[in-house]
XYZ file of C-alpha atoms in Angstrom:
292
model
C -0.230 0.001 0.019
C 0.930 3.672 -1.090
C 1.959 5.280 2.615
C 3.474 7.997 0.825
C 1.830 10.937 3.231
C -0.107 13.759 1.251
C -2.428 14.746 3.626
C -1.865 18.189 6.173
C -1.212 18.177 8.942
C -2.587 20.206 12.141
C -1.855 20.957 14.758
C -4.231 23.562 17.661
C -3.508 24.529 20.552
C -6.790 25.610 23.445
C -9.349 25.945 20.298
C -12.057 26.402 20.311
C -14.934 27.921 19.299
C -18.518 30.285 21.658
C -21.341 31.854 20.875
C -23.116 35.179 22.586
C -24.659 32.209 25.262
C -22.326 29.241 26.203
C -19.388 26.987 23.930
C -19.692 24.750 20.861
C -16.013 22.959 22.422
C -13.007 25.356 23.870
C -10.388 23.956 24.848
C -8.999 21.103 22.504
C -4.397 20.655 21.049
C -4.068 18.760 18.240
C -0.952 17.697 17.515
C -0.597 15.501 13.663
C 1.548 14.387 11.113
C 0.356 14.304 7.898
C -1.991 10.571 7.296
C -3.019 10.735 10.336
C -6.316 8.174 12.033
C -7.401 12.072 14.355
C -10.575 10.162 16.580
C -12.995 13.435 18.181
C -14.787 11.366 20.951
C -17.015 13.317 23.147
C -20.293 13.115 24.892
C -23.684 14.315 22.327
C -23.630 18.443 23.044
C -19.972 18.326 23.468
C -18.983 20.199 19.872
C -17.851 17.068 17.653
C -19.479 18.471 15.156
C -18.205 21.655 15.447
C -14.700 20.725 15.614
C -15.083 18.930 12.417
C -16.436 22.162 10.992
C -13.454 24.239 11.784
C -10.682 22.647 11.322
C -11.897 21.247 8.206
C -12.480 25.645 8.001
C -16.660 25.199 7.693
C -16.665 26.548 11.191
C -14.643 30.139 12.749
C -12.164 29.074 15.274
C -12.796 32.572 18.700
C -10.124 30.654 20.187
C -7.414 29.636 20.672
C -4.622 29.547 17.489
C -4.711 26.581 14.710
C -2.887 25.765 11.367
C -4.045 22.791 8.527
C -2.401 21.959 6.449
C 0.618 24.943 7.701
C -2.169 27.813 6.457
C -3.465 29.609 9.889
C -7.392 29.277 10.906
C -9.786 31.649 10.702
C -6.883 33.753 8.875
C -6.770 31.236 6.119
C -10.298 29.363 6.444
C -11.262 29.841 2.570
C -7.914 28.608 1.482
C -8.420 25.120 4.361
C -11.333 24.578 2.466
C -10.317 23.686 -1.157
C -8.088 22.208 0.976
C -10.094 19.477 3.097
C -13.404 17.459 2.457
C -16.599 16.759 4.879
C -18.480 13.830 4.866
C -21.531 11.742 6.765
C -21.891 15.083 8.058
C -25.824 14.895 8.838
C -26.743 18.358 8.525
C -25.128 19.412 6.238
C -23.605 16.750 4.272
C -25.918 14.403 3.819
C -27.107 11.617 0.965
C -30.397 12.625 -0.814
C -32.506 9.510 0.045
C -33.788 9.721 -3.961
C -30.906 9.844 -5.361
C -29.059 6.902 -7.149
C -24.857 5.835 -5.951
C -24.567 7.101 -9.488
C -25.893 9.745 -9.947
C -24.071 10.710 -6.575
C -20.989 9.838 -7.980
C -21.420 11.615 -11.524
C -22.892 14.088 -10.020
C -19.799 15.079 -7.640
C -17.415 14.006 -9.916
C -19.105 17.012 -12.678
C -18.133 19.109 -9.975
C -15.203 19.265 -9.957
C -14.638 19.413 -13.855
C -16.846 22.480 -13.799
C -13.915 23.570 -10.815
C -11.281 23.359 -13.097
C -12.611 25.028 -15.407
C -13.547 22.064 -17.312
C -16.455 21.687 -19.862
C -19.604 20.852 -18.188
C -22.406 21.398 -21.429
C -23.364 17.883 -23.406
C -21.877 16.113 -25.805
C -18.498 15.402 -23.554
C -15.878 15.052 -25.371
C -14.608 10.814 -24.689
C -11.714 12.507 -22.846
C -13.704 14.351 -20.015
C -15.902 10.635 -19.715
C -13.164 8.884 -19.734
C -12.100 11.155 -16.769
C -15.600 10.942 -15.042
C -14.810 7.273 -15.628
C -11.599 6.633 -14.176
C -12.504 9.568 -11.476
C -15.622 7.463 -9.981
C -14.454 3.748 -9.995
C -11.019 5.221 -7.662
C -13.283 6.729 -5.515
C -15.258 3.530 -5.407
C -12.050 0.534 -4.304
C -10.311 3.872 -2.698
C -13.588 2.757 0.256
C -14.365 -1.068 -1.350
C -17.678 0.305 -2.673
C -18.014 -2.287 -5.483
C -21.377 -1.385 -7.290
C -22.319 -5.195 -8.198
C -23.002 -5.711 -3.871
C -25.752 -3.523 -4.595
C -29.685 -4.656 -5.091
C -29.361 -2.358 -8.652
C -25.711 -1.372 -8.599
C -24.961 1.998 -9.824
C -28.724 2.702 -9.961
C -29.566 1.577 -6.751
C -31.153 5.161 -4.185
C -29.278 5.847 -1.188
C -32.873 4.697 0.358
C -32.728 0.874 -0.463
C -28.774 0.871 1.059
C -26.681 -0.794 3.880
C -25.581 1.679 6.754
C -22.439 0.869 5.652
C -22.761 0.949 2.586
C -24.334 4.938 2.346
C -21.060 5.700 4.633
C -18.727 4.150 2.131
C -19.917 5.888 -0.570
C -19.754 9.240 1.822
C -16.706 9.174 2.078
C -16.298 7.837 -1.734
C -17.919 10.948 -2.151
C -15.557 13.330 0.515
C -12.628 11.780 -1.139
C -13.944 12.353 -4.902
C -11.284 14.945 -5.477
C -8.549 13.768 -3.696
C -8.776 16.449 -0.800
C -5.497 16.741 2.144
C -8.048 15.988 4.846
C -11.125 14.000 5.263
C -13.046 14.446 7.885
C -16.305 11.958 8.748
C -18.634 12.198 11.187
C -21.009 9.483 13.170
C -18.787 7.228 12.050
C -19.635 4.053 13.894
C -23.331 5.119 14.254
C -26.244 2.433 14.030
C -23.399 0.537 12.667
C -22.993 -3.596 14.318
C -19.882 -4.013 15.961
C -18.741 -5.990 12.614
C -19.423 -2.587 10.873
C -17.747 0.208 13.246
C -14.942 -2.895 12.103
C -15.154 -2.238 8.454
C -15.729 1.816 9.345
C -12.590 2.120 10.888
C -10.824 -0.342 9.091
C -11.418 2.304 5.925
C -10.824 5.478 7.512
C -7.565 3.715 8.708
C -6.777 2.682 5.022
C -7.015 6.002 3.383
C -4.722 7.075 6.445
C -1.672 4.678 5.722
C -2.208 5.626 2.013
C -1.178 9.624 2.651
C -4.714 11.029 3.751
C -4.922 13.112 7.197
C -8.585 11.660 8.549
C -10.676 13.325 11.735
C -13.108 11.387 12.126
C -16.527 11.441 15.017
C -17.435 8.163 17.012
C -18.754 6.603 19.547
C -15.320 3.715 20.246
C -12.484 4.252 18.982
C -9.959 2.420 17.555
C -6.343 2.090 18.571
C -4.579 3.032 17.127
C -5.787 6.191 15.816
C -4.714 9.809 17.861
C -8.022 10.970 20.670
C -9.371 13.918 21.249
C -11.575 14.606 23.215
C -14.302 17.137 23.658
C -15.752 18.395 27.108
C -19.621 18.505 27.209
C -20.858 21.587 26.867
C -22.831 23.702 29.783
C -27.033 23.030 28.809
C -27.456 26.947 28.648
C -24.700 26.916 25.731
C -26.562 27.881 22.001
C -24.036 27.235 19.363
C -26.557 28.903 16.330
C -25.040 31.972 17.187
C -20.706 30.251 16.870
C -19.137 32.478 13.928
C -19.417 29.789 10.182
C -16.863 30.301 7.502
C -18.602 33.256 5.725
C -19.367 35.437 9.266
C -15.511 37.343 8.972
C -14.932 37.332 4.864
C -12.294 40.863 6.131
C -10.349 37.805 7.395
C -9.024 35.342 3.961
C -8.911 39.808 2.478
C -5.099 38.121 1.947
C -5.879 34.846 0.805
C -6.491 33.348 -2.364
C -10.316 32.754 -2.249
C -10.981 28.989 -1.830
C -12.257 28.725 -5.606
C -9.241 30.858 -7.513
C -7.184 28.993 -10.775
C -3.867 30.309 -8.280
C -2.046 27.083 -6.848
C -2.708 28.260 -3.171
C -6.481 27.379 -4.199
C -5.240 24.628 -3.624
C -7.290 22.249 -7.138
C -4.004 22.524 -9.153
C -2.880 19.371 -6.840
C -6.039 17.848 -7.295
C -7.681 18.655 -4.082
C -11.531 18.721 -3.108
C -13.195 22.439 -4.859
C -15.715 24.933 -3.935
C -17.185 26.982 -5.709
C -18.735 30.404 -3.699
C -22.501 29.078 -3.878
C -21.009 25.519 -2.092
C -18.831 27.550 0.429
C -22.411 29.606 1.484
C -24.219 27.318 1.694
C -21.829 24.610 3.323
C -21.778 27.838 5.789
C -25.111 27.943 6.253
C -25.961 24.550 7.588
C -23.600 24.499 9.902
C -24.738 27.649 10.696
C -28.196 25.782 11.867
C -25.801 22.609 12.693
C -24.383 24.093 15.943
C -27.904 25.052 16.590
C -27.851 21.786 17.377
C -24.717 20.062 18.702
């Protein structure tokens, strides 16, 4: 297996996210090398999801200092967003039950073509079609999701997937465009003991292949770097925690998330985001903090 470290180093000292009525999380320290498997653990309401969003540049930290792939947060949030991806995060990135596996995969592949300036109009040329097919096949192989094992192959609706299959699909979509860091929420939610082992092994393999993984779950494997969130006060309402677009002036000296320059993260195949996507994610993150 390729163990070349292509992921993002993560360094955080005393980071936290606070709104006018309380903390989502606080006092988190992380030191992780590229390609690390970081397991976030904590009780419900302790800010696990908010921490994932903060480390991927989708929620503004209000205390402490952090860098992801050498980029400071919150100053370079837009660039961090362009180099990271999130998967399986309720209320932020979710699968559409009515869509099929193939539709989800094709849509994600098309987003990459659009962001890289390739024509998305039909009819597509043979080269674009082959590139899309190769990208989809590589993502499916990485998460070990074989369409042949599904009820209707790529035509299987998400609602008909087993939970572990849906998780694999979510992760496949997350890694489609080669992020340096992937954040995955609720890794082992409602999975059997065997499926939990499968889920963590999947993330372990991706980390060993070079992608830094930050995953929230109830049971962390022994070889993971464990980060624990502490319970927030019952009165802490996080809906007021500042999301990604709250203070655009912090990005004044940074390349925007969708800029074509090398610093945007797209030239080396990292995860793309358009302005519209960023705004949508920020809005979802804002709502998610209210539920956390």
